[in-house]
PDB file of C-alpha atoms and ligand atoms in Angstrom:
ATOM      1  CA  MET L 770      -0.009  -0.042  -0.025  1.00  0.00           C
ATOM      2  CA  HIS L 771       1.375   3.426  -0.901  1.00  0.00           C
ATOM      3  CA  ASN L 772       0.727   6.584   0.810  1.00  0.00           C
ATOM      4  CA  VAL L 773       0.686   8.562  -2.522  1.00  0.00           C
ATOM      5  CA  VAL L 774       0.861   7.477  -6.049  1.00  0.00           C
ATOM      6  CA  ILE L 775       1.548  10.224  -8.628  1.00  0.00           C
ATOM      7  CA  ILE L 776       0.503   9.708 -12.301  1.00  0.00           C
ATOM      8  CA  GLY L 777       2.885  11.526 -14.496  1.00  0.00           C
ATOM      9  CA  SER L 778       6.567  12.583 -14.258  1.00  0.00           C
ATOM     10  CA  GLY L 779       6.417  15.970 -15.980  1.00  0.00           C
ATOM     11  CA  CYS L 780       7.033  19.189 -14.046  1.00  0.00           C
ATOM     12  CA  ALA L 781       3.653  18.912 -12.179  1.00  0.00           C
ATOM     13  CA  GLY L 782       4.300  15.286 -11.132  1.00  0.00           C
ATOM     14  CA  LEU L 783       7.842  15.900 -10.104  1.00  0.00           C
ATOM     15  CA  THR L 784       6.790  19.020  -8.067  1.00  0.00           C
ATOM     16  CA  ALA L 785       4.183  16.942  -6.298  1.00  0.00           C
ATOM     17  CA  ALA L 786       6.752  14.304  -5.855  1.00  0.00           C
ATOM     18  CA  ILE L 787       9.235  16.693  -4.094  1.00  0.00           C
ATOM     19  CA  TYR L 788       6.502  18.024  -1.789  1.00  0.00           C
ATOM     20  CA  ALA L 789       5.234  14.571  -0.949  1.00  0.00           C
ATOM     21  CA  GLY L 790       8.778  13.180  -0.374  1.00  0.00           C
ATOM     22  CA  ARG L 791       9.668  16.113   1.871  1.00  0.00           C
ATOM     23  CA  ALA L 792       6.486  15.244   3.864  1.00  0.00           C
ATOM     24  CA  ASN L 793       7.933  11.765   4.371  1.00  0.00           C
ATOM     25  CA  LEU L 794       5.290  10.126   2.309  1.00  0.00           C
ATOM     26  CA  LYS L 795       7.561   8.191   0.060  1.00  0.00           C
ATOM     27  CA  PRO L 796       5.538   8.748  -3.126  1.00  0.00           C
ATOM     28  CA  LEU L 797       5.454   6.405  -6.009  1.00  0.00           C
ATOM     29  CA  VAL L 798       5.534   8.210  -9.337  1.00  0.00           C
ATOM     30  CA  LEU L 799       4.338   6.369 -12.490  1.00  0.00           C
ATOM     31  CA  ASP L 800       6.271   7.636 -15.541  1.00  0.00           C
ATOM     32  CA  GLY L 801       3.846   6.945 -18.303  1.00  0.00           C
ATOM     33  CA  HIS L 802       4.797   6.952 -21.956  1.00  0.00           C
ATOM     34  CA  GLU L 803       6.734  10.222 -21.741  1.00  0.00           C
ATOM     35  CA  PRO L 804       9.077  10.210 -18.667  1.00  0.00           C
ATOM     36  CA  GLY L 805       9.848  13.766 -17.833  1.00  0.00           C
ATOM     37  CA  GLY L 806       6.799  14.990 -19.737  1.00  0.00           C
ATOM     38  CA  GLN L 807       6.769  17.671 -22.472  1.00  0.00           C
ATOM     39  CA  LEU L 808       9.590  19.720 -21.030  1.00  0.00           C
ATOM     40  CA  SER L 809      11.919  16.916 -21.670  1.00  0.00           C
ATOM     41  CA  LEU L 810      11.128  17.325 -25.346  1.00  0.00           C
ATOM     42  CA  THR L 811      12.004  20.936 -25.677  1.00  0.00           C
ATOM     43  CA  THR L 812      15.372  22.905 -25.804  1.00  0.00           C
ATOM     44  CA  HIS L 813      15.709  26.229 -24.107  1.00  0.00           C
ATOM     45  CA  VAL L 814      13.311  27.220 -21.339  1.00  0.00           C
ATOM     46  CA  GLU L 815      13.496  30.964 -20.733  1.00  0.00           C
ATOM     47  CA  ASN L 816      10.420  31.654 -18.422  1.00  0.00           C
ATOM     48  CA  TYR L 817      11.370  29.291 -15.425  1.00  0.00           C
ATOM     49  CA  PRO L 818      11.928  31.468 -12.466  1.00  0.00           C
ATOM     50  CA  GLY L 819      15.430  31.249 -11.072  1.00  0.00           C
ATOM     51  CA  PHE L 820      17.203  30.760 -14.307  1.00  0.00           C
ATOM     52  CA  PRO L 821      18.041  34.138 -15.834  1.00  0.00           C
ATOM     53  CA  ASP L 822      20.024  32.708 -18.762  1.00  0.00           C
ATOM     54  CA  GLY L 823      17.303  29.963 -19.267  1.00  0.00           C
ATOM     55  CA  ILE L 824      17.955  26.228 -18.930  1.00  0.00           C
ATOM     56  CA  MET L 825      17.671  23.281 -21.379  1.00  0.00           C
ATOM     57  CA  GLY L 826      14.327  21.415 -20.714  1.00  0.00           C
ATOM     58  CA  PRO L 827      15.825  17.983 -20.210  1.00  0.00           C
ATOM     59  CA  GLU L 828      18.213  19.390 -17.757  1.00  0.00           C
ATOM     60  CA  LEU L 829      15.573  21.161 -15.714  1.00  0.00           C
ATOM     61  CA  ILE L 830      13.576  18.029 -15.725  1.00  0.00           C
ATOM     62  CA  GLU L 831      16.542  15.853 -14.735  1.00  0.00           C
ATOM     63  CA  ASN L 832      17.301  18.286 -11.848  1.00  0.00           C
ATOM     64  CA  MET L 833      13.586  17.981 -10.631  1.00  0.00           C
ATOM     65  CA  ARG L 834      13.748  14.181 -10.753  1.00  0.00           C
ATOM     66  CA  LYS L 835      16.932  14.069  -8.802  1.00  0.00           C
ATOM     67  CA  GLN L 836      15.470  16.309  -6.196  1.00  0.00           C
ATOM     68  CA  ALA L 837      12.388  14.183  -5.918  1.00  0.00           C
ATOM     69  CA  GLN L 838      14.551  11.112  -5.545  1.00  0.00           C
ATOM     70  CA  LYS L 839      16.728  12.707  -2.878  1.00  0.00           C
ATOM     71  CA  PHE L 840      13.662  12.971  -0.715  1.00  0.00           C
ATOM     72  CA  GLY L 841      12.497   9.495  -1.257  1.00  0.00           C
ATOM     73  CA  ALA L 842      10.282   9.456  -4.341  1.00  0.00           C
ATOM     74  CA  GLU L 843      10.337   6.154  -6.207  1.00  0.00           C
ATOM     75  CA  PHE L 844       9.836   5.954  -9.917  1.00  0.00           C
ATOM     76  CA  LYS L 845       8.263   3.158 -11.997  1.00  0.00           C
ATOM     77  CA  ALA L 846       7.766   2.770 -15.758  1.00  0.00           C
ATOM     78  CA  GLY L 847       4.254   2.043 -16.907  1.00  0.00           C
ATOM     79  CA  ALA L 848       1.189   3.967 -18.261  1.00  0.00           C
ATOM     80  CA  VAL L 849      -1.865   3.773 -16.176  1.00  0.00           C
ATOM     81  CA  THR L 850      -4.824   2.206 -17.947  1.00  0.00           C
ATOM     82  CA  GLU L 851      -7.471   2.396 -15.139  1.00  0.00           C
ATOM     83  CA  VAL L 852      -8.038   4.023 -11.940  1.00  0.00           C
ATOM     84  CA  ASP L 853     -10.666   3.178  -9.287  1.00  0.00           C
ATOM     85  CA  VAL L 854     -11.314   6.045  -6.864  1.00  0.00           C
ATOM     86  CA  SER L 855     -14.837   4.804  -5.867  1.00  0.00           C
ATOM     87  CA  LYS L 856     -13.529   3.087  -2.559  1.00  0.00           C
ATOM     88  CA  ARG L 857     -10.466   3.240  -0.439  1.00  0.00           C
ATOM     89  CA  PRO L 858      -7.719   2.184  -0.932  1.00  0.00           C
ATOM     90  CA  PHE L 859      -7.765   3.561  -4.466  1.00  0.00           C
ATOM     91  CA  LYS L 860      -6.657   1.031  -7.173  1.00  0.00           C
ATOM     92  CA  ILE L 861      -4.390   2.134  -9.913  1.00  0.00           C
ATOM     93  CA  ILE L 862      -3.766  -0.328 -12.859  1.00  0.00           C
ATOM     94  CA  ALA L 863      -0.912   0.068 -15.212  1.00  0.00           C
ATOM     95  CA  GLY L 864      -0.903  -2.844 -17.601  1.00  0.00           C
ATOM     96  CA  LYS L 865      -0.198  -5.964 -15.510  1.00  0.00           C
ATOM     97  CA  ASP L 866       0.641  -4.073 -12.382  1.00  0.00           C
ATOM     98  CA  THR L 867      -1.797  -2.937  -9.799  1.00  0.00           C
ATOM     99  CA  TYR L 868      -1.052  -0.427  -7.042  1.00  0.00           C
ATOM    100  CA  GLU L 869      -3.139   0.567  -4.032  1.00  0.00           C
ATOM    101  CA  ALA L 870      -2.838   3.977  -2.702  1.00  0.00           C
ATOM    102  CA  ARG L 871      -4.208   6.042   0.238  1.00  0.00           C
ATOM    103  CA  SER L 872      -4.124   9.182  -2.076  1.00  0.00           C
ATOM    104  CA  LEU L 873      -3.756   9.846  -5.708  1.00  0.00           C
ATOM    105  CA  ILE L 874      -2.329  12.683  -7.551  1.00  0.00           C
ATOM    106  CA  VAL L 875      -3.159  12.923 -11.229  1.00  0.00           C
ATOM    107  CA  ALA L 876      -0.491  15.006 -13.135  1.00  0.00           C
ATOM    108  CA  ALA L 877      -0.954  13.347 -16.544  1.00  0.00           C
ATOM    109  CA  GLY L 878      -0.455  16.661 -18.458  1.00  0.00           C
ATOM    110  CA  ALA L 879      -1.753  17.407 -21.830  1.00  0.00           C
ATOM    111  CA  SER L 880      -0.856  17.305 -25.396  1.00  0.00           C
ATOM    112  CA  ALA L 881      -1.663  19.759 -28.173  1.00  0.00           C
ATOM    113  CA  ARG L 882      -4.432  19.008 -30.691  1.00  0.00           C
ATOM    114  CA  LEU L 883      -3.216  19.944 -34.064  1.00  0.00           C
ATOM    115  CA  LEU L 884      -5.355  21.285 -36.689  1.00  0.00           C
ATOM    116  CA  GLY L 885      -4.547  18.731 -39.352  1.00  0.00           C
ATOM    117  CA  LEU L 886      -3.234  21.346 -41.783  1.00  0.00           C
ATOM    118  CA  LYS L 887      -0.707  20.515 -44.515  1.00  0.00           C
ATOM    119  CA  GLY L 888       2.922  21.037 -43.245  1.00  0.00           C
ATOM    120  CA  GLU L 889       1.878  21.617 -39.598  1.00  0.00           C
ATOM    121  CA  ARG L 890       3.919  18.934 -38.010  1.00  0.00           C
ATOM    122  CA  GLU L 891       6.982  19.626 -40.215  1.00  0.00           C
ATOM    123  CA  LEU L 892       6.980  23.364 -39.233  1.00  0.00           C
ATOM    124  CA  ILE L 893       6.711  22.927 -35.507  1.00  0.00           C
ATOM    125  CA  GLY L 894       9.652  24.863 -34.051  1.00  0.00           C
ATOM    126  CA  HIS L 895       9.890  26.826 -37.397  1.00  0.00           C
ATOM    127  CA  GLY L 896       7.044  29.088 -36.902  1.00  0.00           C
ATOM    128  CA  VAL L 897       4.174  26.686 -35.990  1.00  0.00           C
ATOM    129  CA  SER L 898       3.768  26.576 -32.218  1.00  0.00           C
ATOM    130  CA  THR L 899       1.221  24.949 -29.844  1.00  0.00           C
ATOM    131  CA  CYS L 900       2.233  27.201 -26.915  1.00  0.00           C
ATOM    132  CA  ALA L 901       2.026  30.874 -27.337  1.00  0.00           C
ATOM    133  CA  THR L 902       3.188  31.539 -23.796  1.00  0.00           C
ATOM    134  CA  CYS L 903       6.438  29.545 -24.660  1.00  0.00           C
ATOM    135  CA  ASP L 904       7.086  30.786 -28.286  1.00  0.00           C
ATOM    136  CA  GLY L 905       5.179  33.986 -28.651  1.00  0.00           C
ATOM    137  CA  TYR L 906       8.119  36.017 -27.476  1.00  0.00           C
ATOM    138  CA  PHE L 907      10.334  34.731 -30.243  1.00  0.00           C
ATOM    139  CA  PHE L 908       7.955  35.952 -32.896  1.00  0.00           C
ATOM    140  CA  ARG L 909       7.395  39.448 -31.515  1.00  0.00           C
ATOM    141  CA  GLY L 910       7.334  42.032 -34.160  1.00  0.00           C
ATOM    142  CA  LYS L 911       6.940  39.388 -36.921  1.00  0.00           C
ATOM    143  CA  PRO L 912       3.679  38.790 -38.969  1.00  0.00           C
ATOM    144  CA  TRP L 913       1.756  36.039 -37.248  1.00  0.00           C
ATOM    145  CA  SER L 914      -1.695  34.583 -37.022  1.00  0.00           C
ATOM    146  CA  ALA L 915      -3.306  32.547 -34.334  1.00  0.00           C
ATOM    147  CA  ALA L 916      -5.932  29.840 -34.158  1.00  0.00           C
ATOM    148  CA  ALA L 917      -7.794  29.198 -30.965  1.00  0.00           C
ATOM    149  CA  ILE L 918      -8.158  25.456 -30.372  1.00  0.00           C
ATOM    150  CA  PRO L 919      -8.802  23.399 -27.198  1.00  0.00           C
ATOM    151  CA  LEU L 920      -5.426  22.558 -25.940  1.00  0.00           C
ATOM    152  CA  TRP L 921      -6.087  19.643 -23.712  1.00  0.00           C
ATOM    153  CA  LYS L 922      -6.941  15.941 -24.526  1.00  0.00           C
ATOM    154  CA  ARG L 923      -8.863  13.610 -22.250  1.00  0.00           C
ATOM    155  CA  PRO L 924      -6.719  11.509 -19.803  1.00  0.00           C
ATOM    156  CA  THR L 925      -5.380   8.403 -21.541  1.00  0.00           C
ATOM    157  CA  PHE L 926      -6.913   6.186 -18.695  1.00  0.00           C
ATOM    158  CA  SER L 927     -10.441   5.802 -17.652  1.00  0.00           C
ATOM    159  CA  LEU L 928     -11.266   8.077 -14.655  1.00  0.00           C
ATOM    160  CA  ALA L 929     -14.610   9.704 -13.913  1.00  0.00           C
ATOM    161  CA  THR L 930     -13.695  13.421 -14.229  1.00  0.00           C
ATOM    162  CA  PRO L 931     -14.752  15.943 -16.736  1.00  0.00           C
ATOM    163  CA  ALA L 932     -12.034  16.769 -19.310  1.00  0.00           C
ATOM    164  CA  GLY L 933     -10.731  20.248 -18.984  1.00  0.00           C
ATOM    165  CA  SER L 934     -10.874  22.579 -21.855  1.00  0.00           C
ATOM    166  CA  ILE L 935      -8.768  25.627 -22.208  1.00  0.00           C
ATOM    167  CA  SER L 936      -8.898  27.947 -25.081  1.00  0.00           C
ATOM    168  CA  SER L 937      -5.727  29.292 -26.494  1.00  0.00           C
ATOM    169  CA  THR L 938      -7.149  32.772 -27.092  1.00  0.00           C
ATOM    170  CA  ASP L 939      -5.812  34.200 -23.926  1.00  0.00           C
ATOM    171  CA  GLU L 940      -2.365  33.046 -24.938  1.00  0.00           C
ATOM    172  CA  MET L 941      -2.353  35.134 -28.001  1.00  0.00           C
ATOM    173  CA  SER L 942      -1.339  38.182 -26.038  1.00  0.00           C
ATOM    174  CA  PHE L 943       2.113  36.713 -25.822  1.00  0.00           C
ATOM    175  CA  GLY L 944       2.751  37.424 -29.489  1.00  0.00           C
ATOM    176  CA  LEU L 945       1.338  40.913 -29.316  1.00  0.00           C
ATOM    177  CA  PRO L 946       3.727  43.799 -29.523  1.00  0.00           C
ATOM    178  CA  ARG L 947       4.328  45.513 -26.223  1.00  0.00           C
ATOM    179  CA  SER L 948       5.344  49.129 -25.658  1.00  0.00           C
TER     180      SER L 948
HETATM  181  C1  FAD P  68       8.064  21.724 -27.540  1.00  0.00           C
HETATM  182  C2  FAD P  68       7.416  22.371 -26.326  1.00  0.00           C
HETATM  183  C3  FAD P  68       8.162  23.453 -25.665  1.00  0.00           C
HETATM  184  C4  FAD P  68       7.694  23.992 -24.475  1.00  0.00           C
HETATM  185  N1  FAD P  68       8.233  25.069 -23.916  1.00  0.00           N
HETATM  186  C5  FAD P  68       8.057  25.582 -22.770  1.00  0.00           C
HETATM  187  C6  FAD P  68       8.698  26.789 -22.298  1.00  0.00           C
HETATM  188  O1  FAD P  68       9.606  27.174 -22.792  1.00  0.00           O
HETATM  189  N2  FAD P  68       8.196  27.265 -21.138  1.00  0.00           N
HETATM  190  C7  FAD P  68       7.140  26.611 -20.479  1.00  0.00           C
HETATM  191  O2  FAD P  68       6.667  27.228 -19.359  1.00  0.00           O
HETATM  192  N3  FAD P  68       6.340  25.721 -20.927  1.00  0.00           N
HETATM  193  C8  FAD P  68       6.860  25.055 -22.122  1.00  0.00           C
HETATM  194  N4  FAD P  68       6.139  24.014 -22.613  1.00  0.00           N
HETATM  195  C9  FAD P  68       4.891  23.546 -22.011  1.00  0.00           C
HETATM  196  C10 FAD P  68       5.341  22.600 -20.791  1.00  0.00           C
HETATM  197  O3  FAD P  68       6.190  21.783 -21.299  1.00  0.00           O
HETATM  198  C11 FAD P  68       4.148  22.089 -20.135  1.00  0.00           C
HETATM  199  O4  FAD P  68       3.240  23.158 -19.693  1.00  0.00           O
HETATM  200  C12 FAD P  68       4.451  21.124 -18.977  1.00  0.00           C
HETATM  201  O5  FAD P  68       5.318  20.297 -19.500  1.00  0.00           O
HETATM  202  C13 FAD P  68       3.232  20.668 -18.360  1.00  0.00           C
HETATM  203  O6  FAD P  68       3.666  19.797 -17.318  1.00  0.00           O
HETATM  204  P1  FAD P  68       2.815  18.667 -16.650  1.00  0.00           P
HETATM  205  O7  FAD P  68       3.610  17.995 -15.590  1.00  0.00           O
HETATM  206  O8  FAD P  68       1.457  19.178 -16.290  1.00  0.00           O
HETATM  207  O9  FAD P  68       2.531  17.542 -17.926  1.00  0.00           O
HETATM  208  P2  FAD P  68       3.404  16.858 -18.991  1.00  0.00           P
HETATM  209  O10 FAD P  68       4.741  17.622 -19.127  1.00  0.00           O
HETATM  210  O11 FAD P  68       2.486  16.774 -20.159  1.00  0.00           O
HETATM  211  O12 FAD P  68       3.667  15.502 -18.308  1.00  0.00           O
HETATM  212  C14 FAD P  68       2.734  14.579 -18.313  1.00  0.00           C
HETATM  213  C15 FAD P  68       3.198  13.321 -17.596  1.00  0.00           C
HETATM  214  O13 FAD P  68       2.095  12.432 -17.488  1.00  0.00           O
HETATM  215  C16 FAD P  68       2.602  11.177 -17.998  1.00  0.00           C
HETATM  216  N5  FAD P  68       1.261  10.354 -18.320  1.00  0.00           N
HETATM  217  C17 FAD P  68       0.317  10.802 -19.231  1.00  0.00           C
HETATM  218  N6  FAD P  68      -0.629   9.805 -19.346  1.00  0.00           N
HETATM  219  C18 FAD P  68      -0.206   8.782 -18.370  1.00  0.00           C
HETATM  220  C19 FAD P  68      -0.804   7.690 -17.956  1.00  0.00           C
HETATM  221  N7  FAD P  68      -1.897   7.001 -18.523  1.00  0.00           N
HETATM  222  N8  FAD P  68      -0.085   6.869 -17.099  1.00  0.00           N
HETATM  223  C20 FAD P  68       1.091   7.375 -16.403  1.00  0.00           C
HETATM  224  N9  FAD P  68       1.568   8.578 -16.923  1.00  0.00           N
HETATM  225  C21 FAD P  68       0.875   9.175 -17.754  1.00  0.00           C
HETATM  226  C22 FAD P  68       3.324  11.331 -19.094  1.00  0.00           C
HETATM  227  O14 FAD P  68       4.238  10.184 -19.425  1.00  0.00           O
HETATM  228  C23 FAD P  68       4.211  12.559 -18.613  1.00  0.00           C
HETATM  229  O15 FAD P  68       5.332  12.064 -17.794  1.00  0.00           O
HETATM  230  C24 FAD P  68       6.585  23.461 -23.894  1.00  0.00           C
HETATM  231  C25 FAD P  68       5.948  22.330 -24.357  1.00  0.00           C
HETATM  232  C26 FAD P  68       6.381  21.749 -25.610  1.00  0.00           C
HETATM  233  C27 FAD P  68       5.618  20.567 -26.087  1.00  0.00           C
END
């Protein structure tokens, strides 16, 4: 029986693991298909507080992971396929493995929904972006257009929660010229 199981090892899951670890809860983190999450796929991260010169995404994530391990977090590979929170202990199923937990933190992240336009995937990082708050700064003063699409997908496992939906319209302001 685990005190805390955390689904996802992106920056949200790792932050939760650091806090739970420091509370002596010995959290178990389930990595999923993308250990380290989205930031492990990117290069220069400029907007993270504490790094005035920026930091590479994988390095930032590796630091967070080490920090969580230092406080006793345990990591396991495996993508969660089913969660039962209808009774305690909670049951978390990842393929052939079943875990029981007193508490569950879901930090399974999100992935961008592309529009399906020609050349869209090839041009990611070369003008097409799914994150205005991340990349808008780089295009300041250049011609650009924006499409508002829901950014979040449903969780990849069965869990009775409503899926979040966030419009990208409020992100557009990151590409607007500032005086
Ligand atoms: C190319 C790119 C560049 C970016 N640049 C920046 C930037 O410069 N600055 C910035 O602030 N943000 C940036 N972002 C956004 C940032 O990466 C995300 O906001 C952040 O990673 C979200 O963290 P998260 O932990 O919530 O989720 P994620 O990073 O999405 O992590 C989700 C985790 O959940 C796991 N998971 C999912 N489903 C399951 C499952 N069924 N079972 C077990 N585990 C599961 C995944 O394996 C992963 O470990 C960028 C994103 C991308 C794609």
